[in-house]
mmCIF file of C-alpha atoms in Angstrom:
data_model
loop_
_atom_site.group_PDB
_atom_site.id
_atom_site.type_symbol
_atom_site.label_atom_id
_atom_site.label_comp_id
_atom_site.label_asym_id
_atom_site.label_seq_id
_atom_site.Cartn_x
_atom_site.Cartn_y
_atom_site.Cartn_z
ATOM 1 C CA ASP B 1 -35.075 -0.627 -31.417
ATOM 2 C CA GLY B 2 -33.047 -3.041 -31.957
ATOM 3 C CA GLY B 3 -29.923 -4.161 -29.763
ATOM 4 C CA ILE B 4 -28.959 -6.717 -27.220
ATOM 5 C CA THR B 5 -30.104 -7.010 -23.590
ATOM 6 C CA GLN B 6 -28.186 -8.580 -20.756
ATOM 7 C CA SER B 7 -29.808 -9.372 -16.939
ATOM 8 C CA PRO B 8 -29.362 -8.973 -14.559
ATOM 9 C CA LYS B 9 -26.753 -5.989 -14.463
ATOM 10 C CA TYR B 10 -25.309 -7.730 -11.464
ATOM 11 C CA LEU B 11 -25.158 -10.088 -10.211
ATOM 12 C CA PHE B 12 -23.949 -11.650 -6.516
ATOM 13 C CA ARG B 13 -23.277 -15.323 -5.856
ATOM 14 C CA LYS B 14 -22.300 -17.695 -2.856
ATOM 15 C CA GLU B 15 -19.575 -20.199 -3.645
ATOM 16 C CA GLY B 16 -20.776 -23.307 -4.967
ATOM 17 C CA GLN B 17 -23.569 -22.275 -6.579
ATOM 18 C CA ASN B 18 -24.544 -22.507 -10.326
ATOM 19 C CA VAL B 19 -25.635 -19.209 -12.352
ATOM 20 C CA THR B 20 -27.008 -18.461 -15.816
ATOM 21 C CA LEU B 21 -26.476 -14.870 -17.333
ATOM 22 C CA SER B 22 -28.714 -14.017 -20.387
ATOM 23 C CA CYS B 23 -28.285 -12.324 -23.236
ATOM 24 C CA GLU B 24 -30.859 -12.069 -26.218
ATOM 25 C CA GLN B 25 -30.726 -9.820 -28.996
ATOM 26 C CA ASN B 26 -33.097 -8.778 -31.734
ATOM 27 C CA LEU B 27 -30.757 -8.215 -34.402
ATOM 28 C CA ASN B 28 -31.268 -10.910 -36.483
ATOM 29 C CA HIS B 29 -27.261 -12.016 -36.435
ATOM 30 C CA ASP B 30 -26.649 -14.915 -36.555
ATOM 31 C CA ALA B 31 -23.295 -14.793 -34.475
ATOM 32 C CA MET B 32 -23.086 -14.526 -30.907
ATOM 33 C CA TYR B 33 -20.317 -14.346 -28.355
ATOM 34 C CA TRP B 34 -19.727 -14.957 -24.770
ATOM 35 C CA TYR B 35 -16.414 -12.475 -23.257
ATOM 36 C CA ARG B 36 -15.087 -12.470 -20.003
ATOM 37 C CA GLN B 37 -13.225 -9.226 -18.521
ATOM 38 C CA ASP B 38 -10.774 -8.824 -15.495
ATOM 39 C CA PRO B 39 -9.592 -5.606 -14.884
ATOM 40 C CA GLY B 40 -6.904 -4.249 -16.713
ATOM 41 C CA GLN B 41 -7.302 -7.159 -19.236
ATOM 42 C CA GLY B 42 -8.666 -7.197 -22.540
ATOM 43 C CA LEU B 43 -11.399 -9.190 -23.212
ATOM 44 C CA ARG B 44 -10.867 -12.991 -22.870
ATOM 45 C CA LEU B 45 -13.477 -15.594 -25.463
ATOM 46 C CA ILE B 46 -15.739 -17.743 -23.795
ATOM 47 C CA TYR B 47 -17.993 -19.646 -25.774
ATOM 48 C CA TYR B 48 -19.208 -19.129 -29.340
ATOM 49 C CA SER B 49 -21.943 -19.260 -31.584
ATOM 50 C CA GLN B 50 -21.908 -19.262 -35.794
ATOM 51 C CA ILE B 51 -25.493 -20.968 -36.158
ATOM 52 C CA VAL B 52 -28.141 -22.111 -33.619
ATOM 53 C CA ASN B 53 -28.039 -25.595 -31.924
ATOM 54 C CA ASP B 54 -24.203 -24.867 -32.595
ATOM 55 C CA PHE B 55 -20.999 -23.323 -30.264
ATOM 56 C CA GLN B 56 -17.415 -23.709 -30.266
ATOM 57 C CA LYS B 57 -15.127 -23.682 -27.101
ATOM 58 C CA GLY B 58 -13.033 -20.151 -26.403
ATOM 59 C CA ASP B 59 -10.211 -20.090 -24.865
ATOM 60 C CA ILE B 60 -11.736 -19.818 -21.013
ATOM 61 C CA ALA B 61 -14.267 -21.971 -21.668
ATOM 62 C CA GLU B 62 -13.444 -24.287 -18.292
ATOM 63 C CA GLY B 63 -16.305 -24.113 -15.485
ATOM 64 C CA TYR B 64 -19.072 -22.632 -17.711
ATOM 65 C CA SER B 65 -21.478 -23.325 -20.617
ATOM 66 C CA VAL B 66 -24.082 -22.693 -22.835
ATOM 67 C CA SER B 67 -26.823 -23.246 -24.763
ATOM 68 C CA ARG B 68 -28.017 -21.987 -28.562
ATOM 69 C CA GLU B 69 -31.501 -23.157 -28.902
ATOM 70 C CA LYS B 70 -33.096 -20.736 -30.434
ATOM 71 C CA LYS B 71 -31.078 -17.545 -32.903
ATOM 72 C CA GLU B 72 -32.072 -14.550 -30.082
ATOM 73 C CA SER B 73 -31.147 -16.239 -27.284
ATOM 74 C CA PHE B 74 -27.262 -17.477 -25.782
ATOM 75 C CA PRO B 75 -27.388 -17.881 -22.219
ATOM 76 C CA LEU B 76 -24.266 -18.468 -20.580
ATOM 77 C CA THR B 77 -24.314 -20.688 -17.119
ATOM 78 C CA VAL B 78 -21.369 -19.965 -15.130
ATOM 79 C CA THR B 79 -21.042 -23.483 -13.030
ATOM 80 C CA SER B 80 -19.266 -24.004 -8.904
ATOM 81 C CA ALA B 81 -16.106 -25.486 -11.434
ATOM 82 C CA GLN B 82 -14.986 -22.380 -12.459
ATOM 83 C CA LYS B 83 -12.429 -21.022 -9.689
ATOM 84 C CA ASN B 84 -12.620 -17.634 -9.760
ATOM 85 C CA PRO B 85 -15.865 -16.418 -11.523
ATOM 86 C CA THR B 86 -15.895 -12.625 -10.302
ATOM 87 C CA ALA B 87 -15.029 -10.742 -13.724
ATOM 88 C CA PHE B 88 -17.554 -8.595 -15.752
ATOM 89 C CA TYR B 89 -19.196 -9.970 -18.830
ATOM 90 C CA LEU B 90 -19.593 -9.477 -22.018
ATOM 91 C CA CYS B 91 -22.320 -10.760 -24.674
ATOM 92 C CA ALA B 92 -21.946 -9.551 -28.381
ATOM 93 C CA SER B 93 -23.411 -10.634 -31.745
ATOM 94 C CA SER B 94 -22.474 -10.350 -35.315
ATOM 95 C CA LEU B 95 -24.057 -10.679 -38.571
ATOM 96 C CA TYR B 96 -22.013 -13.178 -39.622
ATOM 97 C CA SER B 97 -19.041 -14.101 -37.569
ATOM 98 C CA TYR B 98 -16.096 -13.709 -40.270
ATOM 99 C CA ASN B 99 -14.482 -10.008 -40.232
ATOM 100 C CA ASN B 100 -18.001 -8.387 -39.608
ATOM 101 C CA GLU B 101 -18.362 -5.892 -36.370
ATOM 102 C CA GLN B 102 -19.755 -7.002 -32.850
ATOM 103 C CA PHE B 103 -22.543 -5.279 -31.277
ATOM 104 C CA PHE B 104 -21.952 -5.696 -27.560
ATOM 105 C CA GLY B 105 -24.674 -5.859 -24.820
ATOM 106 C CA PRO B 106 -24.251 -3.778 -21.605
ATOM 107 C CA GLY B 107 -22.823 -6.498 -20.197
ATOM 108 C CA THR B 108 -23.281 -8.779 -16.351
ATOM 109 C CA ARG B 109 -20.696 -7.850 -13.241
ATOM 110 C CA LEU B 110 -20.461 -10.856 -11.342
ATOM 111 C CA THR B 111 -19.614 -11.346 -8.183
ATOM 112 C CA VAL B 112 -18.733 -14.293 -5.667
ATOM 113 C CA LEU B 113 -19.002 -13.983 -2.228
ATOM 114 C CA GLN D 1 -1.277 -15.151 -30.368
ATOM 115 C CA GLN D 2 -3.460 -12.050 -28.531
ATOM 116 C CA PRO D 3 -2.302 -9.121 -30.215
ATOM 117 C CA VAL D 4 0.210 -6.513 -28.375
ATOM 118 C CA GLN D 5 -0.722 -2.460 -28.322
ATOM 119 C CA SER D 6 0.863 0.268 -27.296
ATOM 120 C CA PRO D 7 1.403 2.677 -25.523
ATOM 121 C CA GLN D 8 -0.844 0.920 -22.492
ATOM 122 C CA ALA D 9 -1.617 4.267 -21.802
ATOM 123 C CA VAL D 10 -1.754 7.948 -22.706
ATOM 124 C CA ILE D 11 -2.753 11.795 -21.433
ATOM 125 C CA LEU D 12 -3.310 14.196 -24.033
ATOM 126 C CA ARG D 13 -4.424 17.446 -23.690
ATOM 127 C CA GLU D 14 -7.646 18.573 -25.737
ATOM 128 C CA GLY D 15 -6.527 18.727 -29.397
ATOM 129 C CA GLU D 16 -3.859 17.364 -29.087
ATOM 130 C CA ASP D 17 -2.612 14.051 -31.308
ATOM 131 C CA ALA D 18 -2.140 10.143 -30.518
ATOM 132 C CA VAL D 19 -1.189 7.157 -31.909
ATOM 133 C CA ILE D 20 -1.878 3.450 -30.470
ATOM 134 C CA ASN D 21 -0.686 0.681 -31.847
ATOM 135 C CA CYS D 22 -1.596 -3.013 -32.261
ATOM 136 C CA SER D 23 0.854 -5.453 -33.639
ATOM 137 C CA SER D 24 0.380 -9.265 -34.022
ATOM 138 C CA SER D 25 3.048 -12.261 -33.956
ATOM 139 C CA LYS D 26 1.348 -14.328 -36.496
ATOM 140 C CA ALA D 27 -0.280 -13.089 -40.379
ATOM 141 C CA LEU D 28 -3.037 -10.381 -40.176
ATOM 142 C CA TYR D 29 -6.477 -10.424 -42.426
ATOM 143 C CA SER D 30 -8.515 -8.341 -40.461
ATOM 144 C CA VAL D 31 -7.893 -5.614 -37.308
ATOM 145 C CA HIS D 32 -11.142 -4.215 -35.783
ATOM 146 C CA TRP D 33 -10.847 -1.505 -33.160
ATOM 147 C CA TYR D 34 -12.600 -0.962 -30.249
ATOM 148 C CA ARG D 35 -13.739 1.934 -27.650
ATOM 149 C CA GLN D 36 -14.647 1.373 -24.101
ATOM 150 C CA LYS D 37 -15.995 3.671 -21.623
ATOM 151 C CA HIS D 38 -15.634 3.168 -17.950
ATOM 152 C CA GLY D 39 -18.081 -0.053 -16.758
ATOM 153 C CA GLU D 40 -19.583 0.529 -20.364
ATOM 154 C CA ALA D 41 -19.577 -2.114 -23.080
ATOM 155 C CA PRO D 42 -17.318 -1.512 -26.016
ATOM 156 C CA VAL D 43 -18.239 -0.355 -28.706
ATOM 157 C CA PHE D 44 -16.921 -0.911 -32.709
ATOM 158 C CA LEU D 45 -14.728 2.179 -33.973
ATOM 159 C CA MET D 46 -13.568 0.561 -37.509
ATOM 160 C CA ILE D 47 -12.454 -2.531 -39.461
ATOM 161 C CA LEU D 48 -9.129 -2.863 -41.755
ATOM 162 C CA LEU D 49 -9.502 -6.169 -44.085
ATOM 163 C CA LYS D 50 -6.613 -7.278 -45.917
ATOM 164 C CA GLY D 51 -6.374 -5.764 -49.048
ATOM 165 C CA GLY D 52 -7.077 -2.323 -47.943
ATOM 166 C CA GLU D 53 -10.678 -1.838 -47.270
ATOM 167 C CA GLN D 54 -11.431 -0.103 -44.195
ATOM 168 C CA LYS D 55 -15.107 0.792 -42.475
ATOM 169 C CA GLY D 56 -15.690 2.550 -39.747
ATOM 170 C CA HIS D 57 -16.046 6.017 -37.376
ATOM 171 C CA ASP D 58 -15.319 9.318 -39.910
ATOM 172 C CA LYS D 59 -14.032 11.197 -36.775
ATOM 173 C CA ILE D 60 -10.689 8.618 -36.198
ATOM 174 C CA SER D 61 -8.502 6.625 -39.168
ATOM 175 C CA ALA D 62 -5.873 4.081 -38.883
ATOM 176 C CA SER D 63 -3.864 2.087 -40.891
ATOM 177 C CA PHE D 64 -2.990 -1.392 -41.533
ATOM 178 C CA ASN D 65 0.547 -3.003 -42.494
ATOM 179 C CA GLU D 66 0.155 -6.370 -43.756
ATOM 180 C CA LYS D 67 3.885 -7.072 -44.252
ATOM 181 C CA LYS D 68 4.575 -5.558 -40.388
ATOM 182 C CA GLN D 69 1.837 -7.507 -38.877
ATOM 183 C CA GLN D 70 0.650 -4.190 -37.785
ATOM 184 C CA SER D 71 -2.038 -1.770 -37.664
ATOM 185 C CA SER D 72 -2.198 2.027 -36.187
ATOM 186 C CA LEU D 73 -5.599 4.069 -34.761
ATOM 187 C CA TYR D 74 -4.654 8.054 -35.318
ATOM 188 C CA LEU D 75 -6.585 10.076 -33.087
ATOM 189 C CA THR D 76 -6.395 13.783 -34.378
ATOM 190 C CA ALA D 77 -7.452 16.717 -32.804
ATOM 191 C CA SER D 78 -8.561 14.747 -29.637
ATOM 192 C CA GLN D 79 -11.794 15.525 -27.513
ATOM 193 C CA LEU D 80 -13.031 14.882 -24.307
ATOM 194 C CA SER D 81 -14.910 12.550 -25.302
ATOM 195 C CA TYR D 82 -12.378 10.209 -27.117
ATOM 196 C CA SER D 83 -11.256 9.029 -23.210
ATOM 197 C CA GLY D 84 -11.979 5.636 -22.667
ATOM 198 C CA THR D 85 -10.292 2.433 -23.465
ATOM 199 C CA TYR D 86 -8.682 1.388 -27.013
ATOM 200 C CA PHE D 87 -8.770 -2.471 -28.076
ATOM 201 C CA CYS D 88 -7.346 -3.741 -30.952
ATOM 202 C CA ALA D 89 -9.040 -7.184 -31.910
ATOM 203 C CA VAL D 90 -7.916 -9.490 -34.512
ATOM 204 C CA GLY D 91 -9.620 -12.139 -36.149
ATOM 205 C CA GLY D 92 -8.955 -15.693 -35.335
ATOM 206 C CA SER D 93 -8.916 -19.065 -37.638
ATOM 207 C CA GLN D 94 -12.985 -20.002 -36.750
ATOM 208 C CA GLY D 95 -14.578 -16.180 -36.951
ATOM 209 C CA ASN D 96 -13.825 -15.298 -33.426
ATOM 210 C CA LEU D 97 -12.059 -12.077 -32.062
ATOM 211 C CA ILE D 98 -8.958 -12.127 -30.040
ATOM 212 C CA PHE D 99 -8.645 -8.701 -27.849
ATOM 213 C CA GLY D 100 -5.506 -7.131 -27.212
ATOM 214 C CA LYS D 101 -5.435 -6.187 -23.182
ATOM 215 C CA GLY D 102 -6.239 -2.510 -24.167
ATOM 216 C CA THR D 103 -4.589 1.515 -24.524
ATOM 217 C CA LYS D 104 -6.159 3.762 -21.851
ATOM 218 C CA LEU D 105 -6.616 7.172 -23.644
ATOM 219 C CA SER D 106 -7.654 10.212 -20.810
ATOM 220 C CA VAL D 107 -7.452 13.485 -22.583
ATOM 221 C CA LYS D 108 -8.161 16.909 -19.793
ATOM 222 C CA PRO D 109 -9.069 19.988 -20.540
#
């Protein structure tokens, strides 16, 4: 079955630690995205990538970093510079970046202790 | 640039209808609608494109008024499975999506 996987589902981190969230898709999609969701809020874009080895900052990129070395993979690193990292993180992909439905992974819930 | 959704929340009885509105302060070229159940990922419902092309979900319909920069999602004869938070999203200048804050829909038996 084609789809998007994210791991882990739940993640706990101590303050000051970097952590990497995994996102893999086997849909052969060109574009991939990372969103952050806080309670009662919509989805806010962190980073997106329209093609391998290229990515752009979204609205809230500070304290986050990404890489896109393979078409299937788009890992997100939450660094210690991110002031309030506790949130629900969603990865998505789409066939192309314009006017295409986005398919979402199941999400990773990150809690900073 | 974030689209504004209304109402923020609505409670229905099974079989009742609902309308969720989405408005933007800038020109719209496309509007996407998603539904998210609690603790789950958003699921695509439909996309509306400038010029009138429409795709998506056959149980739920939507309109797109380019002049008013608005879109509305229509849920008729609601079912329990319609419960969730509905998000509209508008296309950004670089192919990204900008999501509204969502409308929480609760359908009661």
